[in-house]
Coordinates of C-alpha atoms and ligand atoms in Angstrom, one line a residue:
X1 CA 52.4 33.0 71.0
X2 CA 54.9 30.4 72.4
X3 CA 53.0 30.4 76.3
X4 CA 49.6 30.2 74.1
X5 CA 50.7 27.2 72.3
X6 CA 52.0 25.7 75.1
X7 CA 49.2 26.3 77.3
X8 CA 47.1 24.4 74.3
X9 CA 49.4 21.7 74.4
X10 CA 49.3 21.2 77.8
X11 CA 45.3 21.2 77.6
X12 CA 45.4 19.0 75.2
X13 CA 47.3 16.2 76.9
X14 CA 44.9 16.7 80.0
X15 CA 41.3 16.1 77.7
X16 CA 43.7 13.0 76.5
X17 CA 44.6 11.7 79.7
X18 CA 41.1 12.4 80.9
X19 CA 39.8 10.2 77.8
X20 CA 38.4 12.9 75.3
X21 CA 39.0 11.3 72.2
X22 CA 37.8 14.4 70.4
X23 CA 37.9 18.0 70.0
X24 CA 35.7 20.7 67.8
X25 CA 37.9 22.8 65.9
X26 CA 37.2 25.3 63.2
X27 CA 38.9 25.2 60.2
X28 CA 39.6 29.0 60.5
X29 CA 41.3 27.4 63.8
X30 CA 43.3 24.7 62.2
X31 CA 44.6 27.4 59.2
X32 CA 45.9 29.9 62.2
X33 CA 47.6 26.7 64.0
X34 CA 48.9 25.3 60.4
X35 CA 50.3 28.9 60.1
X36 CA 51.9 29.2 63.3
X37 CA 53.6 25.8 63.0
X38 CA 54.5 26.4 59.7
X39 CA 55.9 29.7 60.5
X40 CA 57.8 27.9 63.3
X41 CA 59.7 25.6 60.8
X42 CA 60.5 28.6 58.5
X43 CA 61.9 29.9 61.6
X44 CA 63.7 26.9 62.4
X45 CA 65.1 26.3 59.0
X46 CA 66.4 30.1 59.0
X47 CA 68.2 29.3 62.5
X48 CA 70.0 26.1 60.7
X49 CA 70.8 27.7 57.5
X50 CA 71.9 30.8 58.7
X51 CA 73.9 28.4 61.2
X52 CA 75.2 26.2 58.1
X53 CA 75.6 29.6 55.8
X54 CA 78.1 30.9 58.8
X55 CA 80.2 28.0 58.3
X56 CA 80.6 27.3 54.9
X57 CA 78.2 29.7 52.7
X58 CA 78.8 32.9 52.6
X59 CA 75.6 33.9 50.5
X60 CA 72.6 35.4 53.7
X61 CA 69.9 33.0 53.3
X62 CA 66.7 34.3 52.0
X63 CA 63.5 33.1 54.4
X64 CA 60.2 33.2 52.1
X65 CA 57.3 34.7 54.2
X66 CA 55.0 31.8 55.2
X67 CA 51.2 31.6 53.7
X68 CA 49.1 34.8 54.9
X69 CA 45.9 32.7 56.5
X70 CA 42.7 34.1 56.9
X71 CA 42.0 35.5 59.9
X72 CA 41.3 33.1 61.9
X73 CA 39.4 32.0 65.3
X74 CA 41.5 31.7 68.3
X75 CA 41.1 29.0 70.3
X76 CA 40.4 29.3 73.6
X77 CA 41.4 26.8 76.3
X78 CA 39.5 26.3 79.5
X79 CA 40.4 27.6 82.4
X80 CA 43.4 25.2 83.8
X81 CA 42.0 22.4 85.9
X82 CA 45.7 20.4 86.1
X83 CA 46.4 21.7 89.5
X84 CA 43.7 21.8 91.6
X85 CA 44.5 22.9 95.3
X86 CA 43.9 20.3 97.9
X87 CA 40.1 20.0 98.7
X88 CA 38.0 22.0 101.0
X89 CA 38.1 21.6 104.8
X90 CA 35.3 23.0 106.6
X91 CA 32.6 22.6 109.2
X92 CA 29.3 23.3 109.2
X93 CA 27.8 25.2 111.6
X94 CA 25.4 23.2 114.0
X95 CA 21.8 23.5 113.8
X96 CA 18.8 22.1 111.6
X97 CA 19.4 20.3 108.4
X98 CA 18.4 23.6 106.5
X99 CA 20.8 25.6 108.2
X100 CA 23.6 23.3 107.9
X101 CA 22.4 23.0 103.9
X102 CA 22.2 26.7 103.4
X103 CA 25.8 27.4 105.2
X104 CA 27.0 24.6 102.6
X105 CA 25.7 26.0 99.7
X106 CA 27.5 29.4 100.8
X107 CA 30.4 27.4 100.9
X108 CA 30.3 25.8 97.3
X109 CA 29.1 29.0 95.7
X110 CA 32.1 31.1 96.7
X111 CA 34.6 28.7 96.4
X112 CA 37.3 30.4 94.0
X113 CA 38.6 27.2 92.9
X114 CA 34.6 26.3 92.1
X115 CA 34.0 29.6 90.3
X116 CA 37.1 29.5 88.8
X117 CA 36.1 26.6 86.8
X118 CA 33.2 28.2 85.9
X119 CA 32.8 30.4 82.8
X120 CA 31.5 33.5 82.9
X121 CA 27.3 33.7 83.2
X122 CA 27.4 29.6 83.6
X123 CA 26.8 28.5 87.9
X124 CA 28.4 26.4 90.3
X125 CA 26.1 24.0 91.0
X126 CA 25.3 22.2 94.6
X127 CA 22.9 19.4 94.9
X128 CA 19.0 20.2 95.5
X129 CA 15.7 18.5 96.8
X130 CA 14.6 17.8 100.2
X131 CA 16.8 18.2 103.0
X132 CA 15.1 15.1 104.6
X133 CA 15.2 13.1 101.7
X134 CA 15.4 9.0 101.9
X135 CA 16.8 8.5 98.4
X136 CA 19.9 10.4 97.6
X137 CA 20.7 10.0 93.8
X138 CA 24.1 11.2 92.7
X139 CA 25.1 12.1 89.1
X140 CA 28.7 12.9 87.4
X141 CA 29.0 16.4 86.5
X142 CA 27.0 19.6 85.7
X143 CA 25.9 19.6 81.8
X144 CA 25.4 22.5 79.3
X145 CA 22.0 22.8 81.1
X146 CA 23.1 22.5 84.2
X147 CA 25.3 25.1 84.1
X148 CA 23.1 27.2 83.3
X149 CA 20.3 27.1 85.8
X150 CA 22.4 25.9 88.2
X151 CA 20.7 22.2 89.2
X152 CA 21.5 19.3 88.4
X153 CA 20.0 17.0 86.1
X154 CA 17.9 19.8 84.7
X155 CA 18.6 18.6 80.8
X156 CA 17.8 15.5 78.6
X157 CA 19.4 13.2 81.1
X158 CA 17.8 14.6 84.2
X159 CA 14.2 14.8 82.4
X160 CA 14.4 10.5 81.8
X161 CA 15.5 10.8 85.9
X162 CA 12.7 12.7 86.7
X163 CA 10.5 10.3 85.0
X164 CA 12.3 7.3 86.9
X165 CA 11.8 9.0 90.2
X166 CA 7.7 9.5 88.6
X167 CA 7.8 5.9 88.2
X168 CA 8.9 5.2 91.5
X169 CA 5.8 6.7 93.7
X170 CA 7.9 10.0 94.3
X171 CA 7.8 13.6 93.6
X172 CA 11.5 14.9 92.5
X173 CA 10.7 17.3 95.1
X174 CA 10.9 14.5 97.9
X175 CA 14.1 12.8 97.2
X176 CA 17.8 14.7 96.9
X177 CA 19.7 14.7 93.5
X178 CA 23.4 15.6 93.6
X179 CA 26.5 14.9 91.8
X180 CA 30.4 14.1 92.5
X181 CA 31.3 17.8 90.5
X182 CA 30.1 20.8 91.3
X183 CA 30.6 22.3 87.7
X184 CA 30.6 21.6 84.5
X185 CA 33.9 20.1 83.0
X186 CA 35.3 22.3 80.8
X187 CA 37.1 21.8 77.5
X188 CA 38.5 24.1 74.9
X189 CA 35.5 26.3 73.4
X190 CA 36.2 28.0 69.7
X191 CA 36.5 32.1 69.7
X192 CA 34.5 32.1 72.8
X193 CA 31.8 30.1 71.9
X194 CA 29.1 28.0 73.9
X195 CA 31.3 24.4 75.0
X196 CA 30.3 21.7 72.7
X197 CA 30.1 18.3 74.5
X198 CA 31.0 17.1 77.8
X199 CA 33.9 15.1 78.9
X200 CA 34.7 12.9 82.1
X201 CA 35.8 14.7 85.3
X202 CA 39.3 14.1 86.0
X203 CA 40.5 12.0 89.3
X204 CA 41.6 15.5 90.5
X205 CA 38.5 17.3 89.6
X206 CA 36.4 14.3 91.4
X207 CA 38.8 14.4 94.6
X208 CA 38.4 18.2 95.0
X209 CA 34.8 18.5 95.0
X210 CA 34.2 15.3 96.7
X211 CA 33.9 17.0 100.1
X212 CA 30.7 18.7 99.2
X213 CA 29.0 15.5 98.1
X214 CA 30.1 13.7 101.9
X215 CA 28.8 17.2 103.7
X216 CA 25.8 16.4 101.7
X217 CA 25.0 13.1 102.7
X218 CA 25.8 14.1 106.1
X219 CA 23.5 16.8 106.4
X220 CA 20.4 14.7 104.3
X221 CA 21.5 11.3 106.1
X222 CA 19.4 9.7 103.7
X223 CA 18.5 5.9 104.0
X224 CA 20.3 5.4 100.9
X225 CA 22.1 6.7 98.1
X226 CA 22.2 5.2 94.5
X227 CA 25.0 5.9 91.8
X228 CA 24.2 6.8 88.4
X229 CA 27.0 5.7 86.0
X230 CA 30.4 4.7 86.3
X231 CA 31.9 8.1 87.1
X232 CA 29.6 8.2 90.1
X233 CA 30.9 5.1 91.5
X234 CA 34.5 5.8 90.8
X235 CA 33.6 8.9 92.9
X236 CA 31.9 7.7 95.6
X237 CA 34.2 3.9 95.7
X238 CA 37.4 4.6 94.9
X239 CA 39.2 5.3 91.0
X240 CA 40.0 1.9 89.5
X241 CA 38.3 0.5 92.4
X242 CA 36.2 -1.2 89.7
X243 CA 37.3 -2.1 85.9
X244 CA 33.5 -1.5 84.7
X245 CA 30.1 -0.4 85.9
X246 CA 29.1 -3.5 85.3
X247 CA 31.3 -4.9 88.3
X248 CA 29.3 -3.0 90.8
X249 CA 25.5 -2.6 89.1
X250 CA 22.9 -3.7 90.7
X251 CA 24.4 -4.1 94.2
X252 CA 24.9 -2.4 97.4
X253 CA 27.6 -1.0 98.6
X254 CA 28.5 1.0 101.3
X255 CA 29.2 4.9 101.5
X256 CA 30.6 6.0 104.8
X257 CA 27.8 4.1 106.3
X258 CA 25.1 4.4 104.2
X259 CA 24.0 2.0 101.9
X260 CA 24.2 2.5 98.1
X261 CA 23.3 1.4 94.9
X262 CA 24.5 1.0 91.7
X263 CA 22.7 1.5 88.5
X264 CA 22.8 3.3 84.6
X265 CA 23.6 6.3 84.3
X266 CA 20.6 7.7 82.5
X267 CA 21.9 9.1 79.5
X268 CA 22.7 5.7 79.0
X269 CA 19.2 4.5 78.1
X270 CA 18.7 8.4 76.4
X271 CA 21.8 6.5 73.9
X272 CA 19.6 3.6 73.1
X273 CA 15.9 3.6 74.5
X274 CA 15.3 -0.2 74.9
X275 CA 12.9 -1.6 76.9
X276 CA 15.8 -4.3 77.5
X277 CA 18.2 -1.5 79.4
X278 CA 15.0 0.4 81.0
X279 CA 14.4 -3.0 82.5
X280 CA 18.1 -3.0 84.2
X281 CA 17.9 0.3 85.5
X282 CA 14.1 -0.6 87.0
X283 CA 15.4 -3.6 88.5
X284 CA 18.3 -2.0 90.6
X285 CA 15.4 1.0 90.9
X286 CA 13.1 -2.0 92.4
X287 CA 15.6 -2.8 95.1
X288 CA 16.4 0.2 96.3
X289 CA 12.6 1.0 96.4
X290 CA 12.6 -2.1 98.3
X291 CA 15.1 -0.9 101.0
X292 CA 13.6 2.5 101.5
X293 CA 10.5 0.8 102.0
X294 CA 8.7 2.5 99.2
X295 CA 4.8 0.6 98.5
X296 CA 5.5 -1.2 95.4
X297 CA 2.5 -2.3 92.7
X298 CA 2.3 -5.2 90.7
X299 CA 1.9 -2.8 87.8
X300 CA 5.8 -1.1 88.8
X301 CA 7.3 -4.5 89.8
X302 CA 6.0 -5.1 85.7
X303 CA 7.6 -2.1 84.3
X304 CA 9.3 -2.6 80.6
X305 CA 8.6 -6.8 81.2
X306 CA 7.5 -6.2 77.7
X307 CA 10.0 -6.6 74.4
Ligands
LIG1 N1 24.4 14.3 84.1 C1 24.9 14.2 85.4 O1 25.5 13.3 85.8 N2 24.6 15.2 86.2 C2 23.8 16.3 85.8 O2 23.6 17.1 86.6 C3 23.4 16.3 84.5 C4 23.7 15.3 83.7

């Protein structure tokens, strides 16, 4: 019981130091924790009394039986994430781009550190699209959806991206969407049950995987790349590099090379559908159409113009 609760405690102060501000827990789980604490302090209070009663009582000090809880719900922590080896060295084999991709994907998929962070039945995930791809978009992290099927951007988020890339002139199919982790941040589920929520990937998490993403771009050497939210950007520029998305939106950067762009995340706009903040994501969207040398109509260079 002691390693459990300290492996709890020590998960806990991760999701904190990672920014999760909250966790789901059951109440069946909080009775079970209130009962192991509170048989804790019974034990502790024994251990002083029966200290004190050596010294100057002679009377054996009688220890009341704490509460019987209902049987409760463990909780289960994630796999641990705090120590993450170093990341990945490797080279890809020579050859075409889908040779190169395919040996990468090998790679990723039976990395143990990778499926380690994986629970059981839920994928690593690896980029997809085309291999020749001019626009490479990259995401944060696998979701609950994500995980599943094993692409990214597959869920709510990914559907308002596919529409973007729709608005755009493209076919998902033609451009390359990835993200800086290659699963899905895990935190503490209840009995076993599906994770509720996501949280930021830590610094180490990010570090780790971010080999993938550069073999990636180097195998798609895409004309450009654009960041989707802030966690994006930390990965691809640096942590702390830059206080706020804000800093960096709607500019271009540089990625080993290759230009990139920064723009909403778009869960972002799925939090509060404006025509306002579409209108901030099209405009970076317009610019990087603009580099790629996508045709652009009046209609799209109009796009959410309208309160
Ligand atoms: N959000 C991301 O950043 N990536 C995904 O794959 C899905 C949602």
């Amino acid at each position: 019981m002691r390693l459990a609760l300290q492996a709890l405690a020590e998960e806990l102060r991760r999701l904190k130091t990672a920014g999760v501000k909250n966790v789901a827990v059951s109440d069946a789980s909080v009775a079970e924790l209130r009962r192991v604490v509170a048989g804790r302090s019974s034990e502790r209070d024994a251990r002083s009394e029966a200290k004190e009663s050596a010294t100057s009582r002679p009377a054996p000090v009688a220890v009341a039986p704490s509460p019987v809880a209902p049987k409760a719900a463990p909780l289960r922590a994630a796999a641990p994430v705090s120590r993450l080896p170093e990341p990945p060295a490797f080279t890809l084999p020579a050859g075409d781009k889908q040779t190169r991709w395919d040996a990468l994907r090998a790679l990723v998929q039976n990395d143990p550190t990778c499926r380690a962070n994986v629970r059981p039945g839920k994928k690593v995930v690896l980029g997809v699209g085309a291999v020749d791809a001019k626009i490479m978009f990259v995401g944060e992290a696998p979701g609950a959806e994500e995980e599943i099927q094993g692409e990214p951007f597959v869920g709510p988020a990914g559907q308002l991206l596919t529409k973007m890339i729709l608005g755009m002139g493209l076919q998902r199919a033609e451009v390359y969407i990835g993200n800086i982790m290659n699963w899905r941040p895990q935190m503490p589920t209840v009995d076993g049950r599906e994770q509720v929520g996501n949280r930021p990937p830590t610094e180490d998490e990010m570090r780790y995987c971010l080999p993938y993403l550069r073999a990636q771009v180097e195998i798609v050497r895409p004309v450009l790349l654009v960041a989707l939210g802030k966690t994006a950007l930390d990965g691809l520029l640096g942590f702390g590099k830059f206080k706020t998305l804000g800093e960096a939106r709607g500019q271009w950067h540089d990625f080993g090379g290759t230009p990139l762009m920064v723009t909403y995340h778009p869960s972002y706009i799925l939090r509060e559908p404006t025509n306002r903040k579409k209108r901030m994501i099209w405009e970076d969207l317009l610019k990087v159409m603009e580099r790629a040398a996508l045709p652009i109509s009046e209609k799209q260079r109009g796009f959410f113009l309208e309160k």
